[in-house]
Coordinates of C-alpha atoms and ligand atoms in Angstrom, one line a residue:
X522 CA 0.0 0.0 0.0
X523 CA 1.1 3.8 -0.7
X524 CA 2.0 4.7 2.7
X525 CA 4.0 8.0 1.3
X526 CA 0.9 9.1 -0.6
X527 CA -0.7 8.5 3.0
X528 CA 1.4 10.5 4.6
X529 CA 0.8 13.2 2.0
X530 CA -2.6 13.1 2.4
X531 CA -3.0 14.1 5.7
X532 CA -0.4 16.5 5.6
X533 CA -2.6 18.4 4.1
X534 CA -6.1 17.6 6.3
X535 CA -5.9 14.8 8.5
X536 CA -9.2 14.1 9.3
X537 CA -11.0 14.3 5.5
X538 CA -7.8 12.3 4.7
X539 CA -8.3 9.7 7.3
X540 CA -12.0 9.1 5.7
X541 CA -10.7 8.5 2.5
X542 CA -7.9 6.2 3.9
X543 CA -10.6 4.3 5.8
X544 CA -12.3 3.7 2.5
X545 CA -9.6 2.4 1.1
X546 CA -8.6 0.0 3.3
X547 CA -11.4 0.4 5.3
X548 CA -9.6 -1.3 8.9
X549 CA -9.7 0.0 12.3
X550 CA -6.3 0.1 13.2
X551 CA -5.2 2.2 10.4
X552 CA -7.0 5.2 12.9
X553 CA -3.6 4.5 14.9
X554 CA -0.9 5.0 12.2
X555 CA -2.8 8.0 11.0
X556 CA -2.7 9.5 14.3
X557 CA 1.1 8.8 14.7
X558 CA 1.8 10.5 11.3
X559 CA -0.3 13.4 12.1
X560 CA 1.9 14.4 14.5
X561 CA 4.6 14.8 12.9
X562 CA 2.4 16.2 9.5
X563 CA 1.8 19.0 12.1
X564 CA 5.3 19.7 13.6
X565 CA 5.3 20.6 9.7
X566 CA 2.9 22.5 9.2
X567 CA 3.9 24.6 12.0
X568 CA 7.0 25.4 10.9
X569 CA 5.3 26.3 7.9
X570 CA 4.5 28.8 9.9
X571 CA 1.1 29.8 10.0
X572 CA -1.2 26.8 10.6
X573 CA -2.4 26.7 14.2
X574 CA -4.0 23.5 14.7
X575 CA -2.7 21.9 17.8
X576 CA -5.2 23.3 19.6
X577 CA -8.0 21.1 18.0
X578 CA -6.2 18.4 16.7
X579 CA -7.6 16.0 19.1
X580 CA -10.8 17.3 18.4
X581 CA -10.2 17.0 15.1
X582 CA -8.3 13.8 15.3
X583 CA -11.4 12.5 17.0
X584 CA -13.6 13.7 14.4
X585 CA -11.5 11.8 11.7
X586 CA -11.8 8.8 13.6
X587 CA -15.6 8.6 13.9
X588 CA -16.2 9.2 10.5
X589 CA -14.0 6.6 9.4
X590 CA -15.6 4.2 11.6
X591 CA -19.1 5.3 10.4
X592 CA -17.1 4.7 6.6
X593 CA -16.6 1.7 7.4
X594 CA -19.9 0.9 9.1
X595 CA -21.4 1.8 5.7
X596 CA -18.9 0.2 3.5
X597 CA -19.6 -3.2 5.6
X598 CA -23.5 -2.3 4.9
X599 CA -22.9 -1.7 1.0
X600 CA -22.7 -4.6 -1.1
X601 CA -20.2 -2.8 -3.5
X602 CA -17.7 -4.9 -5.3
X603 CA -14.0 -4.9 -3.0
X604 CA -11.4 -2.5 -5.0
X605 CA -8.4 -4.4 -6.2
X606 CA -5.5 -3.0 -3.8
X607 CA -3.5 -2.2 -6.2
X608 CA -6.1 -0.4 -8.3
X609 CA -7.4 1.5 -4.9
X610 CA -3.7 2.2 -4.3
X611 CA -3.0 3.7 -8.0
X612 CA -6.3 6.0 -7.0
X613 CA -5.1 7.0 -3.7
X614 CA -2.0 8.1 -5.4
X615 CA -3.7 10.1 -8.4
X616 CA -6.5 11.4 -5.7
X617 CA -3.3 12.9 -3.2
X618 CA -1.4 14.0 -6.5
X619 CA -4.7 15.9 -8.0
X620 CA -5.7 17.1 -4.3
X621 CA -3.0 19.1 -3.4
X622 CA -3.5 22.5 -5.1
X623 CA -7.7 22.7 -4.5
X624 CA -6.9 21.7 -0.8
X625 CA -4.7 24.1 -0.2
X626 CA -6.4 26.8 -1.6
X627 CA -9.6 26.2 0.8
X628 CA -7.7 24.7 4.0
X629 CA -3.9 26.0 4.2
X630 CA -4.2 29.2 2.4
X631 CA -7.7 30.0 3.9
X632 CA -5.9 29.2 7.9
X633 CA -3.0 30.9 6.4
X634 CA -5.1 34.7 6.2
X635 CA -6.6 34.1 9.8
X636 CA -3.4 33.0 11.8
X637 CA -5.1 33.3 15.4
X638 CA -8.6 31.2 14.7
X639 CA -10.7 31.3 17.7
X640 CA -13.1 28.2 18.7
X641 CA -16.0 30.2 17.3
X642 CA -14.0 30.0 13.8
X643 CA -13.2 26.4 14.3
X644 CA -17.0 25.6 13.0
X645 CA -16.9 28.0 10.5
X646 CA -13.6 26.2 9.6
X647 CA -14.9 22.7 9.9
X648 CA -17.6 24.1 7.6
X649 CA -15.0 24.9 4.9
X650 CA -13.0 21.7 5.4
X651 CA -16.6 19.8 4.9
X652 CA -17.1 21.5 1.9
X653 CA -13.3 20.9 1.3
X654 CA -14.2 17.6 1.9
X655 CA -17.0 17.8 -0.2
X656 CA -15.0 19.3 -2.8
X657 CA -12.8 16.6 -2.7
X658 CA -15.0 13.8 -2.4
X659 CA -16.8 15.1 -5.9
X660 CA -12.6 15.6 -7.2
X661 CA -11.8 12.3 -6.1
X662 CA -14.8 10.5 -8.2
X663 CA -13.4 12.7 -11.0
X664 CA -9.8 11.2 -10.4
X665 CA -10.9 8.2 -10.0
X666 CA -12.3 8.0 -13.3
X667 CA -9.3 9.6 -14.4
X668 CA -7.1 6.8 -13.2
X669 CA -9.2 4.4 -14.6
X670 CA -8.8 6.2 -17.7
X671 CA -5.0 6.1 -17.1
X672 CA -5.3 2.2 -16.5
X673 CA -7.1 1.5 -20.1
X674 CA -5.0 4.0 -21.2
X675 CA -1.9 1.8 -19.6
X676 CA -3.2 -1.0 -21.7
X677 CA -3.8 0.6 -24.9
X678 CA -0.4 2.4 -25.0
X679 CA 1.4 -1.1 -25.6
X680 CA 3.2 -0.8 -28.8
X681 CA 1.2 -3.7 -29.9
X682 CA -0.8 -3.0 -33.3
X683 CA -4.2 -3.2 -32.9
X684 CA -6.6 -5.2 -33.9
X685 CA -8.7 -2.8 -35.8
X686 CA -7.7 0.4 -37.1
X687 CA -8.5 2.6 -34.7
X688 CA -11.1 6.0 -35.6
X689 CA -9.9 9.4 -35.3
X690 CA -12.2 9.9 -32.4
X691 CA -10.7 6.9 -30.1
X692 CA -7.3 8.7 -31.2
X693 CA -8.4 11.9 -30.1
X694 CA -9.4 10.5 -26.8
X695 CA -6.4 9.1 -26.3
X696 CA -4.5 11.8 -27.2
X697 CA -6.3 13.9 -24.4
X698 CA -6.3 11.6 -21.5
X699 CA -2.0 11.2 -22.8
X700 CA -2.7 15.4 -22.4
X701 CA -4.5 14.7 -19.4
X702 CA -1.7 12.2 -17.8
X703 CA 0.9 14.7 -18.7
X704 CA -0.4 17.4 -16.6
X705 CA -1.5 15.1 -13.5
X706 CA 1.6 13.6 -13.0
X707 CA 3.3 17.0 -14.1
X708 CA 5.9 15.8 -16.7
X709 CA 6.4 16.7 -20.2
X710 CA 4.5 15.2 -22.6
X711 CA 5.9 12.2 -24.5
X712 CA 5.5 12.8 -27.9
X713 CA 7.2 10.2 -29.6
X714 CA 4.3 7.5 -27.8
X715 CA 1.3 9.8 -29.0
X716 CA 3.0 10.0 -32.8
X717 CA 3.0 5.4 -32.9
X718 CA -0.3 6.1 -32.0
X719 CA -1.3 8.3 -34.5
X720 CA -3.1 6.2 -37.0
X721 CA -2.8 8.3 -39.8
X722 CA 0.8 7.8 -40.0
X723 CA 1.4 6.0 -43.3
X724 CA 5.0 5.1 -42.5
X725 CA 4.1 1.8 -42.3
X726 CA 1.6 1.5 -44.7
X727 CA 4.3 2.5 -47.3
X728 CA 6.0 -0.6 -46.0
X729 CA 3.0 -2.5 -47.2
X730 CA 1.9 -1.1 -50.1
X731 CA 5.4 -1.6 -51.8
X732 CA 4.2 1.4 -53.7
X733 CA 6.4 4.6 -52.4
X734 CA 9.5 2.7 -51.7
X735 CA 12.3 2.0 -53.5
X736 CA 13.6 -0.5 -51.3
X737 CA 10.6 -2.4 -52.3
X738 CA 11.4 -2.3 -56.0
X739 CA 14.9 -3.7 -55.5
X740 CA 13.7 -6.5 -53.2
X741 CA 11.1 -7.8 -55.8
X742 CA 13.7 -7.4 -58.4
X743 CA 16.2 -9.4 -56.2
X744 CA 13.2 -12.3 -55.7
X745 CA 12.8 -12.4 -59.6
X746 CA 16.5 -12.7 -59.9
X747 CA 16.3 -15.3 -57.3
X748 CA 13.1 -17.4 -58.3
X749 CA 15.0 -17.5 -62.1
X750 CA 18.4 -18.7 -60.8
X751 CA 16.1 -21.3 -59.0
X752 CA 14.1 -22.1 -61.8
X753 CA 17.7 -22.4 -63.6
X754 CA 18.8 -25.3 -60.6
X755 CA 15.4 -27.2 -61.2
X756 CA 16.4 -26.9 -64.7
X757 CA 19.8 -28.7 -63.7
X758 CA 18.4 -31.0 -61.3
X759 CA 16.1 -32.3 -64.4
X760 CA 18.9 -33.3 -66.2
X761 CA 19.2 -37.1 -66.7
X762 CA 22.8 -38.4 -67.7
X763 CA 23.3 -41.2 -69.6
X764 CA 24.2 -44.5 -68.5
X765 CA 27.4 -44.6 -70.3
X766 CA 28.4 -41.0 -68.9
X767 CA 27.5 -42.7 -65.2
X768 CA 29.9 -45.1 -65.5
X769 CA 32.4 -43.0 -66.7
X770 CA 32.5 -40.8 -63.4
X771 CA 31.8 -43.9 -61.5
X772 CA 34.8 -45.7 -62.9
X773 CA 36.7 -42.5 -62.5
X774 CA 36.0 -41.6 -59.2
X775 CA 34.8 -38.0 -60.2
X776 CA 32.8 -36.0 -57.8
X777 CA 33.3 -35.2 -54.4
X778 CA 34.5 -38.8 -52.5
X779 CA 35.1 -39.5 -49.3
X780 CA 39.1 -40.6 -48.2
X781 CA 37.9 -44.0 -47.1
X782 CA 36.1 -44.9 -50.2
X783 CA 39.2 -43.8 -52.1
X784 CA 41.7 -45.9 -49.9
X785 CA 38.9 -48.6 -49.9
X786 CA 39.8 -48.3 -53.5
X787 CA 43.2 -49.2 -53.4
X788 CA 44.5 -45.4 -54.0
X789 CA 47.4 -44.1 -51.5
X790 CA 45.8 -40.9 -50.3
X791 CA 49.1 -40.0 -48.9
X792 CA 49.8 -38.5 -52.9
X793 CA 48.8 -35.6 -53.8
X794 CA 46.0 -35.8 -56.5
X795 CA 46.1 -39.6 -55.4
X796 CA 43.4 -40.6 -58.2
X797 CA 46.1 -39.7 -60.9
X798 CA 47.4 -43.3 -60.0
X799 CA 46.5 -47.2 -61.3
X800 CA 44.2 -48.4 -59.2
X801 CA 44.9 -51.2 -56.6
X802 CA 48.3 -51.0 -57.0
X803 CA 50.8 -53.1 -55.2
X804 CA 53.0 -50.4 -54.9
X805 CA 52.7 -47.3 -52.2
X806 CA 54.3 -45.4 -54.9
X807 CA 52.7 -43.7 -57.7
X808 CA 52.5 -45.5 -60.6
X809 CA 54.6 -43.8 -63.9
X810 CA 52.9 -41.5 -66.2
X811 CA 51.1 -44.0 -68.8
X812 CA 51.8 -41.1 -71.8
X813 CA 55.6 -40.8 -72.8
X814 CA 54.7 -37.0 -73.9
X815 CA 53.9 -36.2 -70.8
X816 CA 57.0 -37.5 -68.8
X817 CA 59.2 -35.0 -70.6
X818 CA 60.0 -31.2 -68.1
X819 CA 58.2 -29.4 -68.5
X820 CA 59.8 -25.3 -69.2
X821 CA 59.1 -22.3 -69.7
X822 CA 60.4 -20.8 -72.7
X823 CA 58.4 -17.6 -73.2
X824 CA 55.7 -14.9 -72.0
X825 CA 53.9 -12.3 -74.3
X826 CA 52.4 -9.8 -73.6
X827 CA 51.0 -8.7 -76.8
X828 CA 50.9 -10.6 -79.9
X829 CA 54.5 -9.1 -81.5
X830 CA 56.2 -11.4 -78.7
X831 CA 54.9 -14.5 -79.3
X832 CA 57.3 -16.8 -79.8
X833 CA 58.0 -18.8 -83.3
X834 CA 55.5 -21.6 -84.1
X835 CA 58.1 -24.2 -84.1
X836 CA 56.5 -26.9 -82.5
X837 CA 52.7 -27.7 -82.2
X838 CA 50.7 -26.4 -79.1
X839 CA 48.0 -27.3 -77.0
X840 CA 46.5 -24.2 -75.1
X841 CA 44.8 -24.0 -71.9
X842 CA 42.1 -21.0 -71.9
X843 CA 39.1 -20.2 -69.5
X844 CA 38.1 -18.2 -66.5
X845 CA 40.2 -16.9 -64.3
X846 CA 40.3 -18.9 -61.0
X847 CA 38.9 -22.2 -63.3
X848 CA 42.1 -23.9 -62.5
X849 CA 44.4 -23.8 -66.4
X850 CA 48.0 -23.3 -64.4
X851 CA 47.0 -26.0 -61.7
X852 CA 45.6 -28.7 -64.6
X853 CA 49.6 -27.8 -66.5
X854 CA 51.0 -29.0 -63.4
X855 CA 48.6 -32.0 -62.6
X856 CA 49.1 -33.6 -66.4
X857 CA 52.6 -33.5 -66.0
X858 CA 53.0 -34.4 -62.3
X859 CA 55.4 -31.2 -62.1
X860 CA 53.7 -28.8 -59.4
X861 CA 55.0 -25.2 -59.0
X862 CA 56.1 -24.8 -62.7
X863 CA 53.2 -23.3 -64.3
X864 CA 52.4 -20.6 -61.1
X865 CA 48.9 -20.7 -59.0
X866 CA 46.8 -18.7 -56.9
X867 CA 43.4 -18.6 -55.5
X868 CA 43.1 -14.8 -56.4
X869 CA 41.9 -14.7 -59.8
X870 CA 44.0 -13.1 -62.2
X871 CA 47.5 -14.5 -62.1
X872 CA 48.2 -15.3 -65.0
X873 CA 48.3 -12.1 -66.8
X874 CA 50.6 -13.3 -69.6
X875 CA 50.4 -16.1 -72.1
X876 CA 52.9 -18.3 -71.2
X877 CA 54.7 -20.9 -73.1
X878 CA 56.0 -24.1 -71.4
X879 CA 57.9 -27.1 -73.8
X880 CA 57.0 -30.3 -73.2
X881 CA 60.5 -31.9 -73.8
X882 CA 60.9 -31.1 -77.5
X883 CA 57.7 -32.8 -79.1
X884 CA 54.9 -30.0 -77.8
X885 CA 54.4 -26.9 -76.2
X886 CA 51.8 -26.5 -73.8
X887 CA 50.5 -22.9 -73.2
X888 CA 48.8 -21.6 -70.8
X889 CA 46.4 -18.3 -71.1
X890 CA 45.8 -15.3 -69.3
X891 CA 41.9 -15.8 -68.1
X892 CA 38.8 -13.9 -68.2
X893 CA 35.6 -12.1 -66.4
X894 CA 36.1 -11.7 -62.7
X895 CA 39.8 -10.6 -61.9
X896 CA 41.5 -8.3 -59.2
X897 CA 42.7 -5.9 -62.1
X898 CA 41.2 -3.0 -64.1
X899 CA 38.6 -3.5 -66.4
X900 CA 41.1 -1.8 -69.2
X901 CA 43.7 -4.4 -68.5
X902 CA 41.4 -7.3 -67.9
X903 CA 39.7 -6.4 -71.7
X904 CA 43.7 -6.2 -72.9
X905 CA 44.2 -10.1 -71.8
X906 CA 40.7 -10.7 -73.5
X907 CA 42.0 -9.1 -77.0
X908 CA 45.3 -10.7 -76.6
X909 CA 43.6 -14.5 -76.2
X910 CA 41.1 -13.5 -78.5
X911 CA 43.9 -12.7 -81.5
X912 CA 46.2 -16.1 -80.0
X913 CA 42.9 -18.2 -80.4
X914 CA 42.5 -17.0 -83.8
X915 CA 45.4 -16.1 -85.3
X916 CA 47.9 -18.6 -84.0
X917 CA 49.6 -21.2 -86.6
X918 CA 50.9 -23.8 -84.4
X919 CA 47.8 -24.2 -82.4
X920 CA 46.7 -27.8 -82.2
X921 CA 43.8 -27.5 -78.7
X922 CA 42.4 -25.5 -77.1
X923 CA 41.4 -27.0 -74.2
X924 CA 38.3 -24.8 -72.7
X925 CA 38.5 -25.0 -69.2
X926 CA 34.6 -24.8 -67.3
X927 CA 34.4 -25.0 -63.8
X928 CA 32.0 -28.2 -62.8
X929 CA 29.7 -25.9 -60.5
X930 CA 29.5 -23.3 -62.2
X931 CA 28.5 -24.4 -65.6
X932 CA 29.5 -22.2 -68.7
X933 CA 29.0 -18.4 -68.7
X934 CA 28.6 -15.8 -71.3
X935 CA 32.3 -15.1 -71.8
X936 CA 33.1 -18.4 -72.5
X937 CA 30.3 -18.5 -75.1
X938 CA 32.0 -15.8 -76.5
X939 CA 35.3 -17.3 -77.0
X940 CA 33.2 -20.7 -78.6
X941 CA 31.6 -18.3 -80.8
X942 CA 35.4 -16.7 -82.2
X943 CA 36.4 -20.3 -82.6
X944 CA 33.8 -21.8 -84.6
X945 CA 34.4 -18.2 -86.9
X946 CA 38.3 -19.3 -87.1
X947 CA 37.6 -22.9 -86.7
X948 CA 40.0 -23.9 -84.0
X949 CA 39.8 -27.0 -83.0
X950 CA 38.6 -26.7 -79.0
X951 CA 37.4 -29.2 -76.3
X952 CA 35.6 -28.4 -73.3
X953 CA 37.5 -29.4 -70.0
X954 CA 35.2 -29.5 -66.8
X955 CA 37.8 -28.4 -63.8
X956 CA 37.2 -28.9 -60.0
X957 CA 35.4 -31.8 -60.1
X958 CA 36.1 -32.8 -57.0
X959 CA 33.9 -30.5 -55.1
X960 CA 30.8 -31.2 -56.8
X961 CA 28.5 -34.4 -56.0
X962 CA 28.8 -37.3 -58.6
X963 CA 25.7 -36.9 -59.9
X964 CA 26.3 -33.1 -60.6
X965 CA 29.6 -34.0 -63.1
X966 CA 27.4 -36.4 -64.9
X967 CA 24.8 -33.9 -65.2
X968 CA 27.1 -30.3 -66.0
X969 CA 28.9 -32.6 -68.9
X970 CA 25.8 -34.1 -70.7
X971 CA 24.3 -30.4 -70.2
X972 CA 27.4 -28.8 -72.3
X973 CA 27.6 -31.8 -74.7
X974 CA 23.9 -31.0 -75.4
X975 CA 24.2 -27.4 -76.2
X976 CA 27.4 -27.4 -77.8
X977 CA 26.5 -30.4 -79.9
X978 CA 25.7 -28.4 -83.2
X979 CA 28.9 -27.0 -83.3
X980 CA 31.4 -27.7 -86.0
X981 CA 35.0 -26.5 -83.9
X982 CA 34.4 -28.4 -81.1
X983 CA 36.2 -32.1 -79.9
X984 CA 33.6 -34.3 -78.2
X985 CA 33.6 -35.6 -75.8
X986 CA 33.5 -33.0 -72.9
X987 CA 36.4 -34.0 -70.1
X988 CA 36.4 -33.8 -66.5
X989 CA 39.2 -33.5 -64.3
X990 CA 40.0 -32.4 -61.1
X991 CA 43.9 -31.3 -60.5
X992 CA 43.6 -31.8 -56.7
X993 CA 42.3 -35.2 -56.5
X994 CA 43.9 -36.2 -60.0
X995 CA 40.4 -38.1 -61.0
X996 CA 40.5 -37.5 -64.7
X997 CA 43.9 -36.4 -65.6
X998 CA 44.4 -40.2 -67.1
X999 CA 42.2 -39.5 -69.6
X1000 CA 43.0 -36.1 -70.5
X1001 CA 46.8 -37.1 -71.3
X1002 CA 45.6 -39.8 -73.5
X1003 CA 43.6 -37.5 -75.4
X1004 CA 46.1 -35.0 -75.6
X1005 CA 49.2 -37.0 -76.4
X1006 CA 46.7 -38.5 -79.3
X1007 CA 46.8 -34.4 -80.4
X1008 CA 50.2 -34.5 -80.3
X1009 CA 51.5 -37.3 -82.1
X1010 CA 49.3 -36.6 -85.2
X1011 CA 50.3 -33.1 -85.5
X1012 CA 52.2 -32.4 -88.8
X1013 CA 53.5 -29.0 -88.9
Ligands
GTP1745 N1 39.3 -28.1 -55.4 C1 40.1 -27.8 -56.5 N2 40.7 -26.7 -56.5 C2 41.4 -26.4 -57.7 C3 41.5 -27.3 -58.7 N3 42.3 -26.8 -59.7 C4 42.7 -25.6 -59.2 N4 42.2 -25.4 -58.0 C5 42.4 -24.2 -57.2 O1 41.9 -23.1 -57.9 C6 42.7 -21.9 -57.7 C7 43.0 -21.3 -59.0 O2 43.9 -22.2 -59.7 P1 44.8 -21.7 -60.9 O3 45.4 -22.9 -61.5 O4 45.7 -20.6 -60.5 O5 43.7 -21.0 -61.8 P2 43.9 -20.2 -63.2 O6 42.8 -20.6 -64.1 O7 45.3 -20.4 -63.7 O8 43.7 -18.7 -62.7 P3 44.3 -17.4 -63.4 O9 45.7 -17.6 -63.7 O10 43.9 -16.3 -62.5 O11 43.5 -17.3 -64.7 C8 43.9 -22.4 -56.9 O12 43.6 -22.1 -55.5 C9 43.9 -23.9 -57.0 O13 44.4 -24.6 -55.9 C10 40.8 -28.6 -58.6 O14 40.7 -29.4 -59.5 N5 40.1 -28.7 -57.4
MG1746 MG1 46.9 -19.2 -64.1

């Protein structure tokens, strides 16, 4: 219970205050802890100076008393339904906070002008203090439906939206009892709460209505982009490899596999690119390279960066062209077991030269500057395009062009670009599917019969499409047997 508001009550007029405090709590011995307070409410009020009630405090005390007993007489007698305490208290509170300035201005002020009142007075007195009382009996009815107010007004000021839109009317209300609660309790007026209540704040209807914003534009354009890149992956998914195709990556041991399948297998994982090996071999060791060709060192004999330094066509060459990142330096390395010659990097864009490596003295393999997304400029990434775009087309000695395409990626607009200058020069090309070994099975079947399909009216192009993988070495078997093929039946 408020005791403080209590207190402040009956600082002001003990005995009107002790009526209402009896029908609050409407007990007996509350009479005693009122008159204990009272005393010291009137050592204050004395040294306010200019109240003289000692005199008839007992009197009045008295008089408090009885008519909180006959309160409580009649409370027992009505059949009224019992306050909630806490709701009583909240009242009390508003009732003492509203009181103050009327009370004063009848009681304290009113004792204040007539410093020396006699007993003759004290009626006349008691008569203002009953109408005081009156006063705030009809004040406290009017803050008691105030608080209420407040209370509903507790529960409507959640931030929670509500369930119908509010009318301007109910706003208004609101507003005013918010006014009204500003003033009682004497603090400034929120205004941020009466502005989320304002119901003609479209703020969030433009959120909705995907109308006014911007924002809203760019998020259905990113969920068209998204639902066609998704349509694009059922498109994929559809895809149904033939059997022949199966067994190949089967029998290959393309795709992502697990290191216990592989040693299962009979492959030494120890190895790097451990698939590049005869299966169930006896031996720890790797087996030799099946391909004489590719035994020879491999060197590097030349770098151009334009097409005036490009060495002489003295010996046939097999090129190695595709994205950047797609993998054409690490595939040099993995076909002839020689890692570190031919330089990688994960940053895209290494290879900013063509570069021309002899294979012994029987072929030159060459390996391209690649395309689309590099760490350079745009003006020097579209000079390495123009530089493989005139070696693709112009060069004598070229045998291959082995395209690289990385397995999860699939083929993208540049590389159709280069297909498209090849087939107009008719270089001979054949699509390489790299990184094989991070994509599912299932996926390499599917990516190579999806390129062999929409390459397959093409006149340039060597079927069928390869697939590789330079870490795991799945692939690279097959590769050097087509290649050394290339190489043997070259007449320059
Ligand atoms: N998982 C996996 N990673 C690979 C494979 N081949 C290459 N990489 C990695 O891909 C990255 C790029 O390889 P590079 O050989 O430098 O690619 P590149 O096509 O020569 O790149 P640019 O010279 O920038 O055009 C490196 O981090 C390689 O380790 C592969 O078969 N499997
Ligand atoms: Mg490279």
């Amino acid at each position: 219970m408020d005791l403080k508001t209590r207190g402040k009550n009956k600082k002001i007029h003990h005995g009107v205050q002790q009526g209402s405090e009896s029908e609050v709590d409407g007990k007996g011995k509350f009479a005693v802890n009122s008159g204990r307070k009272r005393k010291r409410i009137f050592a204050d009020q004395h040294v306010d100076g200019k109240l003289s009630y000692n005199t008839k405090s007992k009197d009045l005390s008295k008089k408090g008393i009885k008519q909180m007993k006959d309160d409580t007489v009649k409370r027992k007698n009505s059949k009224g339904p019992a306050r909630s305490i806490w709701v009583s208290g909240r009242m009390n509170n508003a009732t003492s906070k509203k009181k103050h300035p009327s009370f004063d201005g009848i009681g304290a002020t009113e004792s204040a002008k007539e410093p020396s009142c006699k007993r003759s007075n004290r009626s006349k007195e008691e008569g203002k203090l009953d109408a005081g009382k009156y006063d705030l009996s009809k004040k406290q009815s009017k803050s008691k439906s105030d608080s209420s107010k407040r209370l509903v007004q507790s529960q409507t000021n959640h931030p929670k939206v509500p369930h119908s839109k509010p009318s301007k009317k109910t706003f208004q209300n609101k507003q005013s009892v918010a006014d009204d609660n500003a003033e009682v309790d004497g603090q400034p007026k929120k205004k941020k709460r009466v502005i989320r209540l304002d119901p003609h704040d479209i703020s969030n209807k433009r959120l909705d209505d995907g109308t006014v914003s911007g924002e809203r534009v760019e998020e259905k354009k990113k969920e068209f982009e998204k639902d066609a890149e998704m349509s694009k992956n059922a498109q994929f998914r559809a895809i149904e490899p033939s059997p022949s195709m199966l067994s190949f990556v089967e029998d290959n041991f393309l795709g992502r596999r697990r290191l216990i399948e592989l040693k299962r297998a009979g492959y030494n994982i120890e190895l790097s690119a451990p698939l590049d090996n005869i299966p169930f071999s006896t031996s720890s060791e790797r087996e030799r390279i099946e391909e004489n060709i590719f035994r020879n060192k491999l060197t590097f004999f030349a770098s151009a960066k334009v097409s005036s330094s490009f060495p002489p066509p003295d010996l046939p060459e097999i090129a190695f062209a595709g994205r950047s990142n797609v993998g054409k330096s690490s595939l040099l390395n993995a076909l002839t077991r020689q890692w570190g010659v031919a330089r990688t990097s994960d940053k895209p864009g290494l290879t900013q030269t063509i570069n021309f490596f002899k294979l012994g003295s029987k072929v030159c393999l060459v390996d391209l500057p690649g395309y689309g997304f590099a760490y350079a400029k745009e003006e020097v990434k579209d000079a390495w395009e123009e530089l493989v775009k005139e070696y693709v087309s112009t060069r004598v000695g070229l045998k291959r062009v082995c395209l690289l395409i990385d397995t999860k990626w699939g083929m993208k607009p540049r590389d159709h670009e280069l297909i498209d200058l090849m087939e107009r020069y008719q270089t001979k090309y054949q699509i390489v599917l790299t990184k094989t070994d991070v994509v599912f099975p299932i996926d390499v079947a599917r990516r190579a019969t999806q390129i062999e399909e929409s390459l397959k009216e093409n006149k340039s192009i060597v079927q069928p499409v390869m697939m590789v993988s330079s870490k795991s070495g799945a692939g690279i078997r097959s590769l050097r047997t087509v290649l050394s093929k290339v190489a043997r039946l070259v007449k320059l």
